[in-house]
Amino acid sequence: MQLLNTLYVTTADTYLRLDNDTLRVEVEQETRLRVPLHHLSAVVCFGHTGLSAPLMHRLAEGGIALVLLDDNGRFKARLEGAVTGNVLLRQAQFGRVADPAFTLDMARACVAGKIKNTRQVLQRGAREAKSEDEAQVLTRLADDLAASLRALTEATSLDVLRGIEGEAARQYFIGLNLLVRPESRAVFQMDGRTRRPPRDRFNAMLSFLYSMWMNDCRSALEAAGLDPQVGFLHALRPGRAALALDLMEEFRPWADRLALTLINRGQLTADDFVLREGGGVLLEPDARKAVVVAYQERKRDEINHPLLAQSVPLGLVPLVQARLMARALRDDGAPYVPFVAK
Amino acid sequence: MLVLVCYDVSTETRAGRRRLRRVAKVCESTGQRVQKSVFECQLDVAQFEALERELLAEIDAQQDCLRLYRIPGTRGFEVLEHGAFKAVDFDGPLVL
């Protein structure tokens, strides 16, 4: 498995075309970048980006995902080639959704992965906290998450499970505020998770990073031959990539951690956001680019995968996890094990 | 691995100039031009063999010359870059 690159086009009024089996990016008819297609696994375009039909054909043919997002990183469209993968695997997947016991176990695994990873974020925060009081609060919140993890094992229905997840998330987001360095707290204060639109700067950044992860999780599932819409924790709904949302849960804390890094290193400041009428907060175009660059760099970090017992770039972990999901769906007695960093 | 492709194509004749264009095209589709007839391509073994085959199909062995250097990864110290031209790192963040 190789971590292929993703091209992100965030500059307005760019045009992408196919030129001699390379992708050429033009801004005002001037070539800015040429990338041979064999380096790419996806092309992600923000807002007003034009692209030629021959390029679209070539991307579909080469199995390179083309994703169109609006200026804020919200998903608009995706170009996909012919349905590929193993039909027997998909059939097994559909069968599993009808099995309540399996659905519950799978959903439990996803929530457990998320809570374990969020707990690590808080524990690390507690270790690095500057003041004794804050360390105590963070440790207490981390202990609460441990209690949620214990409660998970006894949850007998999806609704109970979702309730535990919601409560754990609420606690965790209280703790997240304390991980912002004191000087930045006035600017990056969050009062719980808000979206559509995000109502503060922290939430704006999280929404943006989550949509980046979401795209990668969806592509990973498709690469493993699974149907991204048929999920377990998230209810089936037309147009909703439920399985991609399930897979993404365990990666949310990674996005949160990256957001904290960007804030605490001062890479993003108050001026990098626009406050819209009606209370919505959005990232400025340059800041968006900085976040994408940071995200791409983070994906190259080598992470020790406990189950594989080897080091993998973080960007490949969704692919590994998608294959583990496929295995759990196909084989009896092979439970899905979410990715929890050591 | 990094593959360095260098060529000299005889442009005395019209056929020669045509070969030059076609060799350049093949190289452009797999890597990036770093000097006039020097390309850097980041390839795996299969892609390398495909590239070699395609290039051999274009050149005239009597008049032209083609050199392919295969450089294994040595922790990013394969290339030292000086001067005005800056190559794109296709493994780094591609954000425009």
CSV table of C-alpha atoms in Angstrom, one decimal:
chain,number,residue,atom,x,y,z
A,1,MET,CA,0.0,0.0,0.0
A,2,GLN,CA,1.3,3.4,-0.9
A,3,LEU,CA,0.3,6.8,0.3
A,4,LEU,CA,-0.5,8.6,-2.9
A,5,ASN,CA,-0.9,12.3,-2.8
A,6,THR,CA,-4.0,14.5,-3.0
A,7,LEU,CA,-4.1,17.7,-4.9
A,8,TYR,CA,-6.1,20.4,-3.2
A,9,VAL,CA,-7.0,23.4,-5.3
A,10,THR,CA,-8.1,26.3,-3.1
A,11,THR,CA,-7.2,29.3,-5.3
A,12,ALA,CA,-10.2,30.9,-6.9
A,13,ASP,CA,-10.6,30.8,-10.7
A,14,THR,CA,-8.2,28.0,-11.5
A,15,TYR,CA,-8.6,25.7,-14.4
A,16,LEU,CA,-7.5,22.1,-14.4
A,17,ARG,CA,-6.8,20.3,-17.6
A,18,LEU,CA,-5.4,17.1,-18.9
A,19,ASP,CA,-2.1,17.5,-20.7
A,20,ASN,CA,-0.2,14.5,-21.9
A,21,ASP,CA,-1.2,12.3,-19.0
A,22,THR,CA,-0.4,15.0,-16.4
A,23,LEU,CA,-2.8,17.3,-14.6
A,24,ARG,CA,-2.1,20.9,-15.4
A,25,VAL,CA,-3.3,23.7,-13.1
A,26,GLU,CA,-3.7,27.0,-14.7
A,27,VAL,CA,-4.4,30.4,-13.1
A,28,GLU,CA,-5.4,33.1,-15.6
A,29,GLN,CA,-4.0,31.0,-18.5
A,30,GLU,CA,-0.7,30.6,-16.9
A,31,THR,CA,0.5,27.1,-15.8
A,32,ARG,CA,1.1,27.0,-12.1
A,33,LEU,CA,1.7,23.3,-11.6
A,34,ARG,CA,1.9,20.1,-13.5
A,35,VAL,CA,1.4,16.8,-11.7
A,36,PRO,CA,1.8,13.4,-13.4
A,37,LEU,CA,-1.4,11.5,-12.6
A,38,HIS,CA,0.4,8.5,-11.2
A,39,HIS,CA,1.2,10.5,-8.1
A,40,LEU,CA,-2.4,11.2,-7.2
A,41,SER,CA,-5.2,9.3,-5.6
A,42,ALA,CA,-7.6,12.2,-5.3
A,43,VAL,CA,-8.2,15.8,-6.6
A,44,VAL,CA,-10.1,18.0,-4.2
A,45,CYS,CA,-11.4,21.3,-5.6
A,46,PHE,CA,-12.8,24.2,-3.5
A,47,GLY,CA,-15.3,26.7,-4.8
A,48,HIS,CA,-14.9,28.1,-8.2
A,49,THR,CA,-12.5,25.7,-10.0
A,50,GLY,CA,-13.0,24.8,-13.6
A,51,LEU,CA,-11.9,21.5,-15.1
A,52,SER,CA,-12.0,20.0,-18.6
A,53,ALA,CA,-14.1,17.0,-19.6
A,54,PRO,CA,-11.1,15.0,-20.9
A,55,LEU,CA,-9.5,15.4,-17.4
A,56,MET,CA,-12.7,14.1,-15.8
A,57,HIS,CA,-12.7,11.1,-18.1
A,58,ARG,CA,-9.1,10.4,-17.4
A,59,LEU,CA,-9.6,10.7,-13.6
A,60,ALA,CA,-12.6,8.4,-13.7
A,61,GLU,CA,-10.7,5.9,-15.8
A,62,GLY,CA,-7.7,5.9,-13.5
A,63,GLY,CA,-9.8,5.6,-10.3
A,64,ILE,CA,-8.7,9.0,-9.0
A,65,ALA,CA,-11.4,10.5,-6.9
A,66,LEU,CA,-12.6,14.0,-7.9
A,67,VAL,CA,-14.3,15.8,-5.1
A,68,LEU,CA,-16.0,19.2,-5.4
A,69,LEU,CA,-16.4,21.2,-2.2
A,70,ASP,CA,-17.8,24.6,-1.7
A,71,ASP,CA,-15.6,27.4,-0.3
A,72,ASN,CA,-16.1,26.3,3.3
A,73,GLY,CA,-15.1,22.7,2.6
A,74,ARG,CA,-18.6,21.4,2.5
A,75,PHE,CA,-19.2,18.4,0.3
A,76,LYS,CA,-20.9,19.2,-3.0
A,77,ALA,CA,-20.2,16.4,-5.5
A,78,ARG,CA,-17.9,13.5,-6.3
A,79,LEU,CA,-17.1,12.0,-9.6
A,80,GLU,CA,-16.9,8.2,-9.5
A,81,GLY,CA,-16.1,5.7,-12.2
A,82,ALA,CA,-17.9,2.4,-12.6
A,83,VAL,CA,-18.9,0.5,-9.5
A,84,THR,CA,-15.9,-1.7,-8.6
A,85,GLY,CA,-15.0,-4.0,-5.8
A,86,ASN,CA,-16.4,-7.2,-4.6
A,87,VAL,CA,-20.1,-7.6,-5.0
A,88,LEU,CA,-20.0,-10.5,-2.5
A,89,LEU,CA,-18.5,-8.2,0.1
A,90,ARG,CA,-21.2,-5.6,-0.5
A,91,GLN,CA,-23.8,-8.3,-0.2
A,92,ALA,CA,-22.3,-9.3,3.1
A,93,GLN,CA,-22.4,-5.7,4.2
A,94,PHE,CA,-26.1,-5.3,3.4
A,95,GLY,CA,-26.8,-8.6,5.3
A,96,ARG,CA,-25.0,-7.3,8.4
A,97,VAL,CA,-27.1,-4.1,8.6
A,98,ALA,CA,-30.2,-6.4,9.0
A,99,ASP,CA,-28.5,-8.1,11.9
A,100,PRO,CA,-29.3,-6.1,15.1
A,101,ALA,CA,-26.6,-7.8,17.3
A,102,PHE,CA,-23.9,-7.2,14.7
A,103,THR,CA,-25.0,-3.6,14.1
A,104,LEU,CA,-24.8,-2.9,17.9
A,105,ASP,CA,-21.3,-4.5,18.2
A,106,MET,CA,-20.0,-2.5,15.2
A,107,ALA,CA,-21.5,0.8,16.5
A,108,ARG,CA,-20.0,0.1,19.9
A,109,ALA,CA,-16.6,-0.4,18.4
A,110,CYS,CA,-16.8,2.9,16.5
A,111,VAL,CA,-17.9,4.8,19.6
A,112,ALA,CA,-15.3,3.1,21.8
A,113,GLY,CA,-12.6,4.0,19.3
A,114,LYS,CA,-13.7,7.6,19.4
A,115,ILE,CA,-13.9,7.9,23.2
A,116,LYS,CA,-10.6,6.2,23.7
A,117,ASN,CA,-8.9,8.6,21.3
A,118,THR,CA,-10.6,11.6,22.9
A,119,ARG,CA,-9.6,10.4,26.3
A,120,GLN,CA,-6.0,10.4,25.2
A,121,VAL,CA,-6.2,14.0,24.0
A,122,LEU,CA,-7.4,15.0,27.5
A,123,GLN,CA,-4.9,12.9,29.3
A,124,ARG,CA,-2.1,14.4,27.4
A,125,GLY,CA,-3.5,17.8,28.0
A,126,ALA,CA,-3.6,17.0,31.8
A,127,ARG,CA,0.1,16.0,31.7
A,128,GLU,CA,1.1,19.1,29.9
A,129,ALA,CA,-1.2,21.5,31.8
A,130,LYS,CA,0.5,24.6,33.2
A,131,SER,CA,-1.7,24.9,36.3
A,132,GLU,CA,-2.6,22.3,38.9
A,133,ASP,CA,-6.3,23.2,38.8
A,134,GLU,CA,-6.6,22.6,35.1
A,135,ALA,CA,-4.7,19.3,35.3
A,136,GLN,CA,-7.2,18.2,37.8
A,137,VAL,CA,-10.2,19.2,35.8
A,138,LEU,CA,-8.8,17.4,32.7
A,139,THR,CA,-8.0,14.3,34.7
A,140,ARG,CA,-11.5,14.3,36.1
A,141,LEU,CA,-13.0,14.6,32.5
A,142,ALA,CA,-10.7,11.8,31.3
A,143,ASP,CA,-12.0,9.7,34.2
A,144,ASP,CA,-15.6,10.5,33.1
A,145,LEU,CA,-14.7,9.3,29.6
A,146,ALA,CA,-13.4,6.1,31.1
A,147,ALA,CA,-16.7,5.6,32.9
A,148,SER,CA,-18.5,6.2,29.5
A,149,LEU,CA,-16.3,3.4,28.0
A,150,ARG,CA,-17.4,1.1,30.8
A,151,ALA,CA,-21.0,2.0,30.2
A,152,LEU,CA,-20.6,1.2,26.5
A,153,THR,CA,-20.1,-2.5,27.2
A,154,GLU,CA,-23.5,-2.7,28.9
A,155,ALA,CA,-25.4,-0.6,26.3
A,156,THR,CA,-28.2,-2.9,24.9
A,157,SER,CA,-29.5,-0.6,22.2
A,158,LEU,CA,-28.3,1.8,19.6
A,159,ASP,CA,-30.2,4.7,21.3
A,160,VAL,CA,-28.4,4.1,24.6
A,161,LEU,CA,-25.1,3.9,22.7
A,162,ARG,CA,-25.7,7.2,21.0
A,163,GLY,CA,-26.7,8.7,24.3
A,164,ILE,CA,-23.4,7.7,25.8
A,165,GLU,CA,-21.6,9.0,22.8
A,166,GLY,CA,-23.3,12.4,23.0
A,167,GLU,CA,-22.7,12.8,26.7
A,168,ALA,CA,-19.0,11.8,26.3
A,169,ALA,CA,-18.6,14.3,23.4
A,170,ARG,CA,-20.2,17.1,25.6
A,171,GLN,CA,-17.7,16.4,28.4
A,172,TYR,CA,-14.8,16.2,26.0
A,173,PHE,CA,-15.5,19.5,24.3
A,174,ILE,CA,-15.5,21.2,27.8
A,175,GLY,CA,-12.0,19.8,28.2
A,176,LEU,CA,-10.9,20.9,24.8
A,177,ASN,CA,-11.2,24.5,25.7
A,178,LEU,CA,-8.7,24.1,28.5
A,179,LEU,CA,-6.1,22.7,26.0
A,180,VAL,CA,-6.0,26.1,24.2
A,181,ARG,CA,-3.1,28.1,25.5
A,182,PRO,CA,-4.3,30.8,27.9
A,183,GLU,CA,-3.3,33.8,25.6
A,184,SER,CA,-5.6,32.4,22.8
A,185,ARG,CA,-8.5,31.5,24.9
A,186,ALA,CA,-10.4,34.7,24.5
A,187,VAL,CA,-10.3,34.3,20.7
A,188,PHE,CA,-10.7,30.5,20.5
A,189,GLN,CA,-13.4,29.8,23.0
A,190,MET,CA,-15.9,27.1,22.2
A,191,ASP,CA,-19.3,26.6,23.8
A,192,GLY,CA,-20.0,23.1,22.7
A,193,ARG,CA,-20.0,21.9,19.1
A,194,THR,CA,-21.9,24.0,16.6
A,195,ARG,CA,-22.2,23.5,12.9
A,196,ARG,CA,-24.2,24.6,9.9
A,197,PRO,CA,-22.9,27.2,10.4
A,198,PRO,CA,-20.2,26.9,13.0
A,199,ARG,CA,-20.6,29.7,15.5
A,200,ASP,CA,-17.1,30.3,16.7
A,201,ARG,CA,-13.6,30.1,15.3
A,202,PHE,CA,-12.7,26.8,16.9
A,203,ASN,CA,-15.8,25.2,15.5
A,204,ALA,CA,-15.2,26.7,12.1
A,205,MET,CA,-11.8,25.0,12.1
A,206,LEU,CA,-13.2,21.7,13.3
A,207,SER,CA,-15.9,21.7,10.7
A,208,PHE,CA,-13.3,22.2,8.0
A,209,LEU,CA,-10.9,19.5,9.2
A,210,TYR,CA,-13.8,17.1,9.7
A,211,SER,CA,-14.8,17.5,6.1
A,212,MET,CA,-11.2,16.7,5.0
A,213,TRP,CA,-11.2,13.5,7.1
A,214,MET,CA,-14.6,12.6,5.9
A,215,ASN,CA,-13.5,12.7,2.3
A,216,ASP,CA,-10.5,10.5,3.0
A,217,CYS,CA,-12.6,8.0,5.0
A,218,ARG,CA,-15.1,7.8,2.2
A,219,SER,CA,-12.4,7.2,-0.4
A,220,ALA,CA,-10.8,4.6,1.8
A,221,LEU,CA,-14.1,2.6,2.1
A,222,GLU,CA,-14.6,2.8,-1.6
A,223,ALA,CA,-11.1,1.6,-2.2
A,224,ALA,CA,-11.8,-1.4,0.1
A,225,GLY,CA,-14.9,-2.2,-2.0
A,226,LEU,CA,-17.4,-1.2,0.6
A,227,ASP,CA,-20.6,0.8,0.2
A,228,PRO,CA,-19.9,4.1,2.1
A,229,GLN,CA,-23.7,4.7,2.6
A,230,VAL,CA,-24.5,1.5,4.5
A,231,GLY,CA,-23.4,2.1,8.1
A,232,PHE,CA,-24.2,0.9,11.6
A,233,LEU,CA,-23.8,3.6,14.2
A,234,HIS,CA,-25.3,6.2,11.9
A,235,ALA,CA,-28.8,5.6,10.6
A,236,LEU,CA,-29.3,5.0,6.9
A,237,ARG,CA,-30.6,8.1,5.2
A,238,PRO,CA,-30.6,9.0,1.5
A,239,GLY,CA,-27.5,10.8,0.5
A,240,ARG,CA,-25.7,10.2,3.9
A,241,ALA,CA,-22.4,8.3,3.8
A,242,ALA,CA,-23.3,6.5,7.0
A,243,LEU,CA,-20.4,4.0,7.0
A,244,ALA,CA,-17.9,6.8,6.2
A,245,LEU,CA,-19.3,8.7,9.3
A,246,ASP,CA,-18.9,5.5,11.4
A,247,LEU,CA,-15.3,5.1,10.2
A,248,MET,CA,-14.5,8.7,10.8
A,249,GLU,CA,-15.5,8.7,14.5
A,250,GLU,CA,-12.2,7.3,15.6
A,251,PHE,CA,-10.3,10.0,13.6
A,252,ARG,CA,-12.2,13.1,14.9
A,253,PRO,CA,-9.8,13.4,17.9
A,254,TRP,CA,-6.9,13.6,15.3
A,255,ALA,CA,-8.6,16.5,13.7
A,256,ASP,CA,-9.2,18.2,17.1
A,257,ARG,CA,-5.5,17.7,18.0
A,258,LEU,CA,-4.4,19.3,14.7
A,259,ALA,CA,-6.8,22.3,15.3
A,260,LEU,CA,-5.2,22.7,18.8
A,261,THR,CA,-1.7,22.6,17.3
A,262,LEU,CA,-2.5,25.3,14.8
A,263,ILE,CA,-4.0,27.5,17.5
A,264,ASN,CA,-1.3,26.9,20.0
A,265,ARG,CA,1.6,27.5,17.7
A,266,GLY,CA,-0.1,30.7,16.6
A,267,GLN,CA,-0.4,29.6,13.0
A,268,LEU,CA,-3.9,30.8,13.0
A,269,THR,CA,-5.1,34.0,14.6
A,270,ALA,CA,-8.3,35.9,15.0
A,271,ASP,CA,-7.8,37.6,11.6
A,272,ASP,CA,-7.9,34.3,9.8
A,273,PHE,CA,-11.7,34.1,10.2
A,274,VAL,CA,-14.6,36.0,8.9
A,275,LEU,CA,-17.6,36.6,11.1
A,276,ARG,CA,-20.8,36.4,9.0
A,277,GLU,CA,-24.1,38.1,9.6
A,278,GLY,CA,-26.3,35.8,11.6
A,279,GLY,CA,-23.4,34.5,13.7
A,280,GLY,CA,-21.7,32.1,11.3
A,281,VAL,CA,-17.9,32.0,11.4
A,282,LEU,CA,-15.8,30.9,8.4
A,283,LEU,CA,-12.1,30.5,7.5
A,284,GLU,CA,-10.4,33.1,5.3
A,285,PRO,CA,-9.1,31.6,2.0
A,286,ASP,CA,-5.4,31.9,3.0
A,287,ALA,CA,-6.1,30.3,6.4
A,288,ARG,CA,-8.0,27.5,4.6
A,289,LYS,CA,-4.8,26.8,2.6
A,290,ALA,CA,-2.7,26.8,5.7
A,291,VAL,CA,-5.1,24.3,7.3
A,292,VAL,CA,-5.0,22.0,4.2
A,293,VAL,CA,-1.2,22.1,4.2
A,294,ALA,CA,-1.0,21.3,7.9
A,295,TYR,CA,-3.5,18.5,7.3
A,296,GLN,CA,-1.5,17.0,4.4
A,297,GLU,CA,1.7,17.2,6.5
A,298,ARG,CA,0.1,15.5,9.4
A,299,LYS,CA,-1.0,12.6,7.2
A,300,ARG,CA,2.6,11.9,6.5
A,301,ASP,CA,3.4,11.4,10.2
A,302,GLU,CA,4.4,7.8,10.9
A,303,ILE,CA,2.1,6.3,13.5
A,304,ASN,CA,2.5,2.9,15.2
A,305,HIS,CA,-0.5,0.8,14.3
A,306,PRO,CA,-1.1,-1.5,17.3
A,307,LEU,CA,-3.0,-4.2,15.4
A,308,LEU,CA,-0.5,-4.4,12.4
A,309,ALA,CA,2.4,-3.8,14.9
A,310,GLN,CA,4.1,-1.7,12.3
A,311,SER,CA,4.6,2.0,11.5
A,312,VAL,CA,2.2,3.5,9.0
A,313,PRO,CA,1.7,7.1,7.8
A,314,LEU,CA,-1.5,8.4,9.5
A,315,GLY,CA,-2.9,9.1,6.0
A,316,LEU,CA,-3.0,5.4,5.3
A,317,VAL,CA,-4.7,4.4,8.5
A,318,PRO,CA,-8.3,5.0,7.1
A,319,LEU,CA,-7.4,2.5,4.3
A,320,VAL,CA,-6.2,0.0,6.8
A,321,GLN,CA,-9.3,0.5,9.0
A,322,ALA,CA,-11.6,0.2,5.9
A,323,ARG,CA,-10.0,-3.2,5.2
A,324,LEU,CA,-10.4,-4.3,8.8
A,325,MET,CA,-14.1,-3.3,8.5
A,326,ALA,CA,-14.4,-5.4,5.4
A,327,ARG,CA,-12.9,-8.3,7.2
A,328,ALA,CA,-15.3,-7.9,10.1
A,329,LEU,CA,-18.3,-7.8,7.7
A,330,ARG,CA,-17.2,-10.8,5.8
A,331,ASP,CA,-15.9,-13.2,8.5
A,332,ASP,CA,-17.8,-14.4,11.5
A,333,GLY,CA,-15.9,-13.9,14.7
A,334,ALA,CA,-13.5,-11.2,13.4
A,335,PRO,CA,-14.7,-8.1,15.3
A,336,TYR,CA,-13.8,-4.7,14.1
A,337,VAL,CA,-11.0,-3.1,16.1
A,338,PRO,CA,-10.9,0.7,15.8
A,339,PHE,CA,-7.6,2.5,15.6
A,340,VAL,CA,-6.4,3.7,18.9
A,341,ALA,CA,-2.9,5.2,19.0
A,342,LYS,CA,-0.6,4.0,21.8
B,1,MET,CA,12.8,5.4,-6.5
B,2,LEU,CA,13.9,8.5,-8.3
B,3,VAL,CA,14.8,8.1,-11.9
B,4,LEU,CA,16.8,10.6,-13.8
B,5,VAL,CA,16.2,10.6,-17.5
B,6,CYS,CA,18.7,12.4,-19.8
B,7,TYR,CA,18.7,12.4,-23.5
B,8,ASP,CA,20.4,13.7,-26.6
B,9,VAL,CA,18.3,13.5,-29.7
B,10,SER,CA,19.8,14.5,-33.0
B,11,THR,CA,17.8,17.3,-34.5
B,12,GLU,CA,19.6,17.6,-37.8
B,13,THR,CA,16.6,16.2,-39.7
B,14,ARG,CA,12.8,16.8,-39.4
B,15,ALA,CA,12.4,13.2,-38.2
B,16,GLY,CA,14.9,14.0,-35.5
B,17,ARG,CA,13.0,17.1,-34.3
B,18,ARG,CA,9.9,14.9,-34.2
B,19,ARG,CA,11.6,12.3,-32.1
B,20,LEU,CA,12.8,15.0,-29.7
B,21,ARG,CA,9.2,16.3,-29.2
B,22,ARG,CA,7.9,12.8,-28.7
B,23,VAL,CA,10.6,11.8,-26.2
B,24,ALA,CA,9.9,15.0,-24.2
B,25,LYS,CA,6.2,14.1,-24.2
B,26,VAL,CA,6.8,10.7,-22.7
B,27,CYS,CA,9.0,12.2,-20.0
B,28,GLU,CA,6.6,15.0,-19.2
B,29,SER,CA,3.8,12.5,-18.7
B,30,THR,CA,5.8,10.7,-16.0
B,31,GLY,CA,7.9,13.3,-14.3
B,32,GLN,CA,9.0,16.9,-14.3
B,33,ARG,CA,11.5,18.7,-16.5
B,34,VAL,CA,14.3,20.0,-14.4
B,35,GLN,CA,16.7,21.0,-17.2
B,36,LYS,CA,16.3,21.2,-21.0
B,37,SER,CA,16.7,17.5,-21.6
B,38,VAL,CA,16.8,16.2,-18.0
B,39,PHE,CA,13.7,14.9,-16.2
B,40,GLU,CA,13.2,13.6,-12.7
B,41,CYS,CA,10.6,10.9,-12.3
B,42,GLN,CA,9.4,9.4,-9.0
B,43,LEU,CA,8.5,5.8,-10.1
B,44,ASP,CA,8.1,2.3,-8.9
B,45,VAL,CA,9.8,-0.6,-10.7
B,46,ALA,CA,6.8,-1.4,-13.0
B,47,GLN,CA,6.4,2.3,-13.9
B,48,PHE,CA,10.1,2.5,-14.6
B,49,GLU,CA,10.0,-0.4,-17.0
B,50,ALA,CA,7.0,1.0,-18.8
B,51,LEU,CA,8.9,4.4,-19.1
B,52,GLU,CA,12.0,2.7,-20.5
B,53,ARG,CA,9.9,0.7,-23.0
B,54,GLU,CA,8.1,3.9,-24.2
B,55,LEU,CA,11.3,5.8,-24.6
B,56,LEU,CA,13.0,3.1,-26.5
B,57,ALA,CA,10.1,3.0,-28.9
B,58,GLU,CA,10.7,6.7,-29.7
B,59,ILE,CA,14.4,7.1,-30.1
B,60,ASP,CA,16.6,6.1,-32.9
B,61,ALA,CA,19.4,4.0,-31.5
B,62,GLN,CA,21.8,4.9,-34.3
B,63,GLN,CA,21.7,8.7,-33.8
B,64,ASP,CA,20.2,9.4,-30.3
B,65,CYS,CA,21.4,8.6,-26.8
B,66,LEU,CA,19.4,8.0,-23.7
B,67,ARG,CA,20.6,7.6,-20.2
B,68,LEU,CA,18.4,6.5,-17.3
B,69,TYR,CA,19.8,6.7,-13.7
B,70,ARG,CA,18.0,4.9,-11.0
B,71,ILE,CA,18.5,6.5,-7.6
B,72,PRO,CA,17.2,4.6,-4.6
B,73,GLY,CA,15.8,6.6,-1.7
B,74,THR,CA,18.4,7.9,0.7
B,75,ARG,CA,16.2,9.8,3.2
B,76,GLY,CA,15.7,12.7,0.9
B,77,PHE,CA,19.3,13.4,0.2
B,78,GLU,CA,19.2,12.2,-3.4
B,79,VAL,CA,19.0,15.7,-4.9
B,80,LEU,CA,20.8,18.9,-4.0
B,81,GLU,CA,19.1,21.8,-5.6
B,82,HIS,CA,20.9,25.1,-6.3
B,83,GLY,CA,20.0,28.0,-8.5
B,84,ALA,CA,16.9,29.6,-9.9
B,85,PHE,CA,14.8,26.5,-10.6
B,86,LYS,CA,12.8,24.9,-7.8
B,87,ALA,CA,11.3,21.4,-8.6
B,88,VAL,CA,7.9,20.4,-7.2
B,89,ASP,CA,7.9,17.7,-4.6
B,90,PHE,CA,5.1,15.4,-5.6
B,91,ASP,CA,5.2,13.7,-2.2
B,92,GLY,CA,4.8,17.0,-0.3
B,93,PRO,CA,1.5,18.8,0.2
B,94,LEU,CA,0.0,19.7,-3.2
B,95,VAL,CA,-2.1,22.7,-2.3
B,96,LEU,CA,-2.7,25.6,-4.7
